[in-house]
GROMACS .gro file of C-alpha atoms in nm:
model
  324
    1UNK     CA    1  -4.393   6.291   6.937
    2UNK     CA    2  -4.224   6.638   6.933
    3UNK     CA    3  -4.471   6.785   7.187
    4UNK     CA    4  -4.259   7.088   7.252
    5UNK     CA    5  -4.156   7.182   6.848
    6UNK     CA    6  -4.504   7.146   6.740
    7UNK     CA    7  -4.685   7.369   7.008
    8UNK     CA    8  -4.414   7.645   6.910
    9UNK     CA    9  -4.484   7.578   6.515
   10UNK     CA   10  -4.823   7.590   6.574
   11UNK     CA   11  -4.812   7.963   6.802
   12UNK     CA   12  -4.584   8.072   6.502
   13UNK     CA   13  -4.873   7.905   6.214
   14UNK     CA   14  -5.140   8.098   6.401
   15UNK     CA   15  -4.927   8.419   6.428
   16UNK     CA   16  -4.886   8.412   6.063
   17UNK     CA   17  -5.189   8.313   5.885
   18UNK     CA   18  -5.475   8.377   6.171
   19UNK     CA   19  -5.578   8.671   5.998
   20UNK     CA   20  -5.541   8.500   5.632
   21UNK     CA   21  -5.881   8.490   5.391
   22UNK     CA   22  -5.781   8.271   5.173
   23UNK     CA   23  -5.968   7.953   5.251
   24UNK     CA   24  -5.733   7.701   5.121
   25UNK     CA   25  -5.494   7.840   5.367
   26UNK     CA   26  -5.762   7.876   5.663
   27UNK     CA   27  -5.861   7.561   5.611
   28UNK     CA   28  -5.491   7.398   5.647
   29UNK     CA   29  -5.395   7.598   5.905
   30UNK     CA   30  -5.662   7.510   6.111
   31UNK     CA   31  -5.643   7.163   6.056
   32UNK     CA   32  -5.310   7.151   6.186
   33UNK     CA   33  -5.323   7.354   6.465
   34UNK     CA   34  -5.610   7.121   6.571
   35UNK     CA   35  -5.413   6.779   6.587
   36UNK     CA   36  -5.329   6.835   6.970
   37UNK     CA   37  -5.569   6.986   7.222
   38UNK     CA   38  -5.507   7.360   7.211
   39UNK     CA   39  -5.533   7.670   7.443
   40UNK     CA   40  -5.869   7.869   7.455
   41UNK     CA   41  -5.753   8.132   7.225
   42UNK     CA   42  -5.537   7.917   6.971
   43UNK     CA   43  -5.902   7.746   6.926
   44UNK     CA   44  -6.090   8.076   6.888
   45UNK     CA   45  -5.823   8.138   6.594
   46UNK     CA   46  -5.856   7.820   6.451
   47UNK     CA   47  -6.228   7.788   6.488
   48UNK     CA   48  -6.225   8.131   6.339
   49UNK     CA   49  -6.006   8.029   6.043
   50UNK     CA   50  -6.253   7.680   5.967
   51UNK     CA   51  -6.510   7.896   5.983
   52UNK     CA   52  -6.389   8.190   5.713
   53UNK     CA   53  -6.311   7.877   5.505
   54UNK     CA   54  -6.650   7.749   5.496
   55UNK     CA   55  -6.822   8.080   5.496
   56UNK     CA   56  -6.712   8.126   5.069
   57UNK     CA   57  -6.918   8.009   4.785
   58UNK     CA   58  -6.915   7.607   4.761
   59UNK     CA   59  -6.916   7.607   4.420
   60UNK     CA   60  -6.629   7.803   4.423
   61UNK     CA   61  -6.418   7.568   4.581
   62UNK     CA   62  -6.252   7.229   4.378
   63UNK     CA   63  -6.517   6.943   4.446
   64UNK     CA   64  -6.288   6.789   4.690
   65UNK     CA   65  -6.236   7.053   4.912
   66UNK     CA   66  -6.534   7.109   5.078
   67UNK     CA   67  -6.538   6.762   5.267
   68UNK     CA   68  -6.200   6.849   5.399
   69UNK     CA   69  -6.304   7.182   5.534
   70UNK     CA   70  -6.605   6.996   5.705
   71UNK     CA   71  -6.349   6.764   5.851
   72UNK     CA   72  -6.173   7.075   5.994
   73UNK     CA   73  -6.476   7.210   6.182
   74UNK     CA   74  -6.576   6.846   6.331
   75UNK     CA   75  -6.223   6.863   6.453
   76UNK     CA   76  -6.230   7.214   6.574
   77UNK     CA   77  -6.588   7.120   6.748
   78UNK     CA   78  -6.421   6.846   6.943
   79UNK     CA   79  -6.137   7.041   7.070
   80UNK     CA   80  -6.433   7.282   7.166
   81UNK     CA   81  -6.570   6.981   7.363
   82UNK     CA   82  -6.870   7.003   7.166
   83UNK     CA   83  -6.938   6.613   7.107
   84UNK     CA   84  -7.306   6.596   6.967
   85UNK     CA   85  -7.196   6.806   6.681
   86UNK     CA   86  -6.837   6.644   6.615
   87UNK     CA   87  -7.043   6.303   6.548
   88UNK     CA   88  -7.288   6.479   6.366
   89UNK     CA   89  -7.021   6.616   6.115
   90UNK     CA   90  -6.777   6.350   6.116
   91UNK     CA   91  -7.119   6.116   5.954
   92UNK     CA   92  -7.155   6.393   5.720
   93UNK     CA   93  -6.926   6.529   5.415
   94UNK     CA   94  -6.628   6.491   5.622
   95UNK     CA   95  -6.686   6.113   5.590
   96UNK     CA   96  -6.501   6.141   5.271
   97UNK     CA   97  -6.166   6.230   5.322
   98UNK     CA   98  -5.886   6.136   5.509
   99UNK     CA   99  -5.923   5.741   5.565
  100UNK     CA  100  -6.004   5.639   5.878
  101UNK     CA  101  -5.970   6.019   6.082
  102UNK     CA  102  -6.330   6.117   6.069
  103UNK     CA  103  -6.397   5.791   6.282
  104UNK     CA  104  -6.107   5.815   6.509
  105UNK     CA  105  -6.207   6.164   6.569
  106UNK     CA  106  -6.612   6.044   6.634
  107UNK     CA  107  -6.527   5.777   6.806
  108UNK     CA  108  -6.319   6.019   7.130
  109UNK     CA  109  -6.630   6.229   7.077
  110UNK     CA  110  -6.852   5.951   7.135
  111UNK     CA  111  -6.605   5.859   7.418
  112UNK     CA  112  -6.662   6.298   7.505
  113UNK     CA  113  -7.040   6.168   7.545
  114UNK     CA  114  -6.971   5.892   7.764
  115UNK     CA  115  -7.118   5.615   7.522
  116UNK     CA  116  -6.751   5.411   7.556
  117UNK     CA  117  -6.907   5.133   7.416
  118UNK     CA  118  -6.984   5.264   7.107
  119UNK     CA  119  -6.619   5.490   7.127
  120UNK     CA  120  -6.440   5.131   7.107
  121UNK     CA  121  -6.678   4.967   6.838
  122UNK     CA  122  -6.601   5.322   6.663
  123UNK     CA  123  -6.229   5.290   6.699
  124UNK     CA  124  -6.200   4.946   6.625
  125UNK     CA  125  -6.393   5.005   6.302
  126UNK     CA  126  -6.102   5.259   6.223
  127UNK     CA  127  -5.872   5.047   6.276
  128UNK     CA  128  -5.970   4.776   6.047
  129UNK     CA  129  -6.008   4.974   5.756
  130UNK     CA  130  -5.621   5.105   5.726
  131UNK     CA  131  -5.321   4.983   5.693
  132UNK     CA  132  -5.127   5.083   5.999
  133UNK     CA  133  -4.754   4.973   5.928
  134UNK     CA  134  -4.514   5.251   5.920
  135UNK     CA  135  -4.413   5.193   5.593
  136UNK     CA  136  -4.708   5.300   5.460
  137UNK     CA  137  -4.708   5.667   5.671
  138UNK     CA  138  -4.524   5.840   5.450
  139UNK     CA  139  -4.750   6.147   5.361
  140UNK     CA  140  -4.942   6.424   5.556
  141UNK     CA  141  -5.255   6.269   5.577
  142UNK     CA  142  -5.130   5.913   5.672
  143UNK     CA  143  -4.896   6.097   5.958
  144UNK     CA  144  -5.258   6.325   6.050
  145UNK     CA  145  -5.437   5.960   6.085
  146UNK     CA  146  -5.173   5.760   6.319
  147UNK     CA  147  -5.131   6.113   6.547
  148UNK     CA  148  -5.519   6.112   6.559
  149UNK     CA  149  -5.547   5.704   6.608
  150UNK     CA  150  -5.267   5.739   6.841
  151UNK     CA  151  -5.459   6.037   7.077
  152UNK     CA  152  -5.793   5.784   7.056
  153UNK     CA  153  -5.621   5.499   7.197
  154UNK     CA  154  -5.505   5.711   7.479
  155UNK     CA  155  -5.872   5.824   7.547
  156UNK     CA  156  -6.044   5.497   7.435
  157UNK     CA  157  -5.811   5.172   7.522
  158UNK     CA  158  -5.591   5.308   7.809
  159UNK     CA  159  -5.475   4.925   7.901
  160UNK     CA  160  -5.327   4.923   7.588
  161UNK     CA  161  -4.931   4.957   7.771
  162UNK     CA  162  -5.000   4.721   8.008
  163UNK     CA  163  -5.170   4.491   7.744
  164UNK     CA  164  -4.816   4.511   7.588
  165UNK     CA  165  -4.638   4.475   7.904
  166UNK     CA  166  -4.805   4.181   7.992
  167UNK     CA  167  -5.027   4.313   8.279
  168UNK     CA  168  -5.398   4.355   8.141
  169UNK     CA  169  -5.564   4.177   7.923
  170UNK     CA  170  -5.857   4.262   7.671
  171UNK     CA  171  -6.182   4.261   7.771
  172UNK     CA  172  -6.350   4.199   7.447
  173UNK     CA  173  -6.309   4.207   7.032
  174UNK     CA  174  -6.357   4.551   7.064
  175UNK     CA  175  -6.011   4.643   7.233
  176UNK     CA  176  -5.843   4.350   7.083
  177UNK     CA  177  -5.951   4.532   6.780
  178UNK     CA  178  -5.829   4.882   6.854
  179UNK     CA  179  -5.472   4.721   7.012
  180UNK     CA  180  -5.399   4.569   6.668
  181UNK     CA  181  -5.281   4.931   6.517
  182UNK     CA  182  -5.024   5.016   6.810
  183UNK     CA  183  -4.875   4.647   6.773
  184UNK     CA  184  -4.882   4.661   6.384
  185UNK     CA  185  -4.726   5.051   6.398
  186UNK     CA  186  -4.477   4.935   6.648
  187UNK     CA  187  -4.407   4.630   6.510
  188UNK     CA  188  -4.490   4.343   6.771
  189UNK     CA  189  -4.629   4.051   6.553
  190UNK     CA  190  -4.608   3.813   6.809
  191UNK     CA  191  -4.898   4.036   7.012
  192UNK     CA  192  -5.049   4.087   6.669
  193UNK     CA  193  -5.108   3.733   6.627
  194UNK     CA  194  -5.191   3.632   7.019
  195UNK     CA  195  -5.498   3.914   6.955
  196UNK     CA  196  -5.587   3.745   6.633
  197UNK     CA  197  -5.603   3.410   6.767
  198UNK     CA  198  -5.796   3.511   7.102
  199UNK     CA  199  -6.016   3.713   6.822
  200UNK     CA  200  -6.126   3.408   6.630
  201UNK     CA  201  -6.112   3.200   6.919
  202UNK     CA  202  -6.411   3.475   7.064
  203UNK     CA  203  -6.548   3.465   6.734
  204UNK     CA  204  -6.512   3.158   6.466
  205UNK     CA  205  -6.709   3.393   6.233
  206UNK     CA  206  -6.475   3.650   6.219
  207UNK     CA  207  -6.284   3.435   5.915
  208UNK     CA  208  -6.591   3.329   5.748
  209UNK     CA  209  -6.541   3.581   5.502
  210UNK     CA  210  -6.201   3.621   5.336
  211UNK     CA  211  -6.276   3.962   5.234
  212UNK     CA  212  -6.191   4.071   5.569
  213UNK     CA  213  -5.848   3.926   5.535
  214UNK     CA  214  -5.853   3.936   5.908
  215UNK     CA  215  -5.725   3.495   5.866
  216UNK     CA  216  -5.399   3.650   5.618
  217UNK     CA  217  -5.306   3.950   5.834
  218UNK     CA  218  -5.319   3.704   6.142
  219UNK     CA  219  -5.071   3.441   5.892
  220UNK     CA  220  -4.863   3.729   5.831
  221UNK     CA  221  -4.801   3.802   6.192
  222UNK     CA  222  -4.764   3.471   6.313
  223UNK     CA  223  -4.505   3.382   6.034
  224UNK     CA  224  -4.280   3.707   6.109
  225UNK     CA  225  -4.299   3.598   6.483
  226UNK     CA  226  -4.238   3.255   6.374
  227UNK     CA  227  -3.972   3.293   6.146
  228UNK     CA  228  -3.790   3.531   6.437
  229UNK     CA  229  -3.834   3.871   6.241
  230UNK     CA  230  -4.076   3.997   6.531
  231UNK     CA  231  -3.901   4.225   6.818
  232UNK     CA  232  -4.131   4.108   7.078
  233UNK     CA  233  -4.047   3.760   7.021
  234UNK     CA  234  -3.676   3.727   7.022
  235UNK     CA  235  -3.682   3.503   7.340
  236UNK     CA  236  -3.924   3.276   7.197
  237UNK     CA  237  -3.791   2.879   7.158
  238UNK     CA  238  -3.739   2.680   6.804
  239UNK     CA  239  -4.086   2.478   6.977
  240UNK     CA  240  -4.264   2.808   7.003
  241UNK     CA  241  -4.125   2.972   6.694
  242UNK     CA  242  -4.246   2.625   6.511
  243UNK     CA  243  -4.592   2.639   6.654
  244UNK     CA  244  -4.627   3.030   6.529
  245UNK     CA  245  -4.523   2.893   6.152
  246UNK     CA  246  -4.764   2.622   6.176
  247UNK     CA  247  -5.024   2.845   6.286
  248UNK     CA  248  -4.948   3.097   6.010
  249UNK     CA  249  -5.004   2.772   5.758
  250UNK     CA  250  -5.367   2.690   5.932
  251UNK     CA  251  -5.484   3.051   5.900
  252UNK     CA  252  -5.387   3.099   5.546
  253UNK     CA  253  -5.539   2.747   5.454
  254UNK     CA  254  -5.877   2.862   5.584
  255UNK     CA  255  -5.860   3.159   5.383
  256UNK     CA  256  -5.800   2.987   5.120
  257UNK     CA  257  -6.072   2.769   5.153
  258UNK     CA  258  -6.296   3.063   5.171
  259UNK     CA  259  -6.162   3.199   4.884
  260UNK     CA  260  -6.229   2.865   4.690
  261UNK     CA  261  -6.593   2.910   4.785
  262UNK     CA  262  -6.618   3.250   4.769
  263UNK     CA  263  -6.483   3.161   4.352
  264UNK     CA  264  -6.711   2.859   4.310
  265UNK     CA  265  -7.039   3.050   4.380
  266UNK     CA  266  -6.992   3.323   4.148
  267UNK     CA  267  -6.707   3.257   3.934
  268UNK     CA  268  -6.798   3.557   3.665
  269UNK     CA  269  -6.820   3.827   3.922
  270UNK     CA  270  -6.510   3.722   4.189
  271UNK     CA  271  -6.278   3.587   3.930
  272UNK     CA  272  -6.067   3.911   3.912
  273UNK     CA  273  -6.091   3.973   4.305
  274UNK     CA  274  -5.964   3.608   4.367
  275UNK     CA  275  -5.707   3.673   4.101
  276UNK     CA  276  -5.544   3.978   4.292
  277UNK     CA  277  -5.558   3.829   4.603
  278UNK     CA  278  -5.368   3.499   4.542
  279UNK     CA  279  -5.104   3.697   4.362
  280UNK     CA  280  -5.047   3.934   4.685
  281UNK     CA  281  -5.006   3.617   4.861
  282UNK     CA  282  -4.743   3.499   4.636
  283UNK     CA  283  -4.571   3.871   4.654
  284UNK     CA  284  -4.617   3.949   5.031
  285UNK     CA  285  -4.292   4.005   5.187
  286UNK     CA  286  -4.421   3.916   5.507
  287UNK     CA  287  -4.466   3.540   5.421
  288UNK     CA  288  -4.118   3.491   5.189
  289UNK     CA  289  -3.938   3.292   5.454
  290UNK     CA  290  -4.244   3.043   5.388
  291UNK     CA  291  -4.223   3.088   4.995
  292UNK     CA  292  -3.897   3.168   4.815
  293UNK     CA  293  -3.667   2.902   4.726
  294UNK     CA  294  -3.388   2.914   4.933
  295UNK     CA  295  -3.509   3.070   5.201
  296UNK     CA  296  -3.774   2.825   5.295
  297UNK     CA  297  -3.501   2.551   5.316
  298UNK     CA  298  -3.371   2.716   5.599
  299UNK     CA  299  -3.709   2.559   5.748
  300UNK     CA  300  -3.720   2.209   5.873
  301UNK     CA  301  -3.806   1.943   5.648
  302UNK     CA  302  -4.141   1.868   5.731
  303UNK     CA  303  -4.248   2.213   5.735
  304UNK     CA  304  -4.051   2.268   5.370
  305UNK     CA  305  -4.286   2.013   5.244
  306UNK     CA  306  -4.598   2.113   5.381
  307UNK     CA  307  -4.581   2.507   5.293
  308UNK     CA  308  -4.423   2.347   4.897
  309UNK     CA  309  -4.795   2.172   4.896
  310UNK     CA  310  -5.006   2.498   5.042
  311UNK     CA  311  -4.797   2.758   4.752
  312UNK     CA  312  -4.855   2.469   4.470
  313UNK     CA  313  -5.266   2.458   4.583
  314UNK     CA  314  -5.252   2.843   4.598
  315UNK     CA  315  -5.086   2.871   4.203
  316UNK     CA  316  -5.330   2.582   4.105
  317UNK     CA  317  -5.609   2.816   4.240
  318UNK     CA  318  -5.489   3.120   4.071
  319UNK     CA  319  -5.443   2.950   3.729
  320UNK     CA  320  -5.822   2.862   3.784
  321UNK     CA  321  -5.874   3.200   3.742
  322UNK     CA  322  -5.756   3.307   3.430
  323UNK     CA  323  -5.950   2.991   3.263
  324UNK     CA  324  -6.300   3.127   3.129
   0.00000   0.00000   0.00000
């Protein structure tokens, strides 16, 4: 959010390595001089730079490297406002690195185009396939993904502040979808979970398969708001906060349920997936007010029993799968 520091890093990057040839160094310094829009000659530099990169021999290059210099020009051809040919090379090589960037950066190119349908069924397909809590952006790429996520909800899902003020309210799965990063990265699990439920309530299907784990991330946000750990639910009442817990309990019992299924029809082949999933249950910080001894006495009684009765089905299920 350092507007100011990074244009003058980036005047000073381009000063210093605009006239580089090695293409590692191209290739970076484009890339970063890209993550904000740019002025028309800081892009000729940094187009100039992705393009030295890509002009060597591929075989040169370490097998990985290539897709990242791809990703560089698709980003470098949005800037350039050049949307046909950002999509084109986002589906491409560039697919293959960074997570979820090449979509975020196709989907404000689609959004470029004027197809905003597709932009949010882009976006919201981003945003499903990363983890988005800040814990987990502690590298360059993962800090390149949420600035880049961050710019396409600008562009894409501008009712996003007043969704989280109150004022507007989603118009479909789509944005429900793409508002689930910004409340996960900025910790609101009390919105996270109000999207989930008016997700499934939209669409029952949406939990049918567990693989998804849409029904456990929804659990996990409605037991942080209902166990008062969320920040945009410290006014809730013990009624409120009780509903949210019992919620979190229905969720992961579907899933569960799913899971069962999804174990009973091929046994062989979803054994070890079932396996690692139960155990993250058991380990998932999110859900230990629920869990650990001690801490869920601190939970009325009815409620103690009821989540003892879930955690003893879940370890019953588990041991199930380490029986040949």
């Amino acid at each position: 959010g350092q507007i100011d520091e990074y244009q003058r890093i980036r005047r000073a990057m381009l000063d210093r390595f605009g006239t580089t040839t090695d293409p590692q160094v191209a290739e970076r310094t484009s890339r970063a001089c890209l993550l904000m829009p740019a002025t028309p000659d800081q892009l000729r530099v940094a187009q100039t730079l992705v393009d030295r990169a890509l002009a060597v021999d591929r075989n040169s290059l370490p097998e990985w490297a290539y897709a990242y210099y791809q990703f560089a020009k698709g980003l470098s051809e949005y800037r350039q406002g050049r949307w046909a040919s950002t999509i084109s090379i986002m589906d491409g090589e560039a697919s293959k690195v960074l997570g979820p960037a090449p979509r975020l950066v196709q989907a404000l190119a689609q959004q470029g185009r004027g197809r905003n349908a597709d932009a949010r069924k882009t976006l919201s397909a981003a945003i499903l396939s990363f983890d988005w809590s800040p814990a987990r952006a502690d590298h360059r790429d993962g800090w390149i993904i949420h600035i880049l996520r961050r710019e396409a909800e600008g562009q894409i899902v501008p009712r996003l502040q007043g969704y989280l003020r109150g004022k507007l309210h989603p118009r479909n799965n789509d944005e429900r979808f793409a508002l689930l990063a910004d409340c996960r990265d900025t910790h609101r699990p009390r919105a996270s979970a109000t999207l989930y439920r008016e997700l499934f309530d939209a669409d029952p299907r949406l939990t049918d398969d567990p693989r998804s784990a849409h029904g456990f991330h929804a659990a996990c946000a409605a037991a942080l708001t209902g166990c008062g750990h969320s920040e945009d639910g410290v006014n809730l009442s013990p009624e409120e906060r009780a509903r949210w817990r019992t919620q979190a309990r229905t969720w992961l019992e579907l899933d569960l349920t799913a899971w069962v299924s999804t174990f009973e029809k091929d046994p062989a082949g979803t054994r070890n997936l079932v396996r690692k999933t139960l155990t993250h249950w058991l380990d998932e910080p999110d859900l230990a007010e629920l869990r650990v001894p001690g801490r869920l006495e601190q939970q009325p009684a009815a409620e103690r029993d009821a989540w003892r009765a879930f955690w003893k089905k879940v370890e019953s299920i588990l041991a199930q799968t380490y029986n040949p």
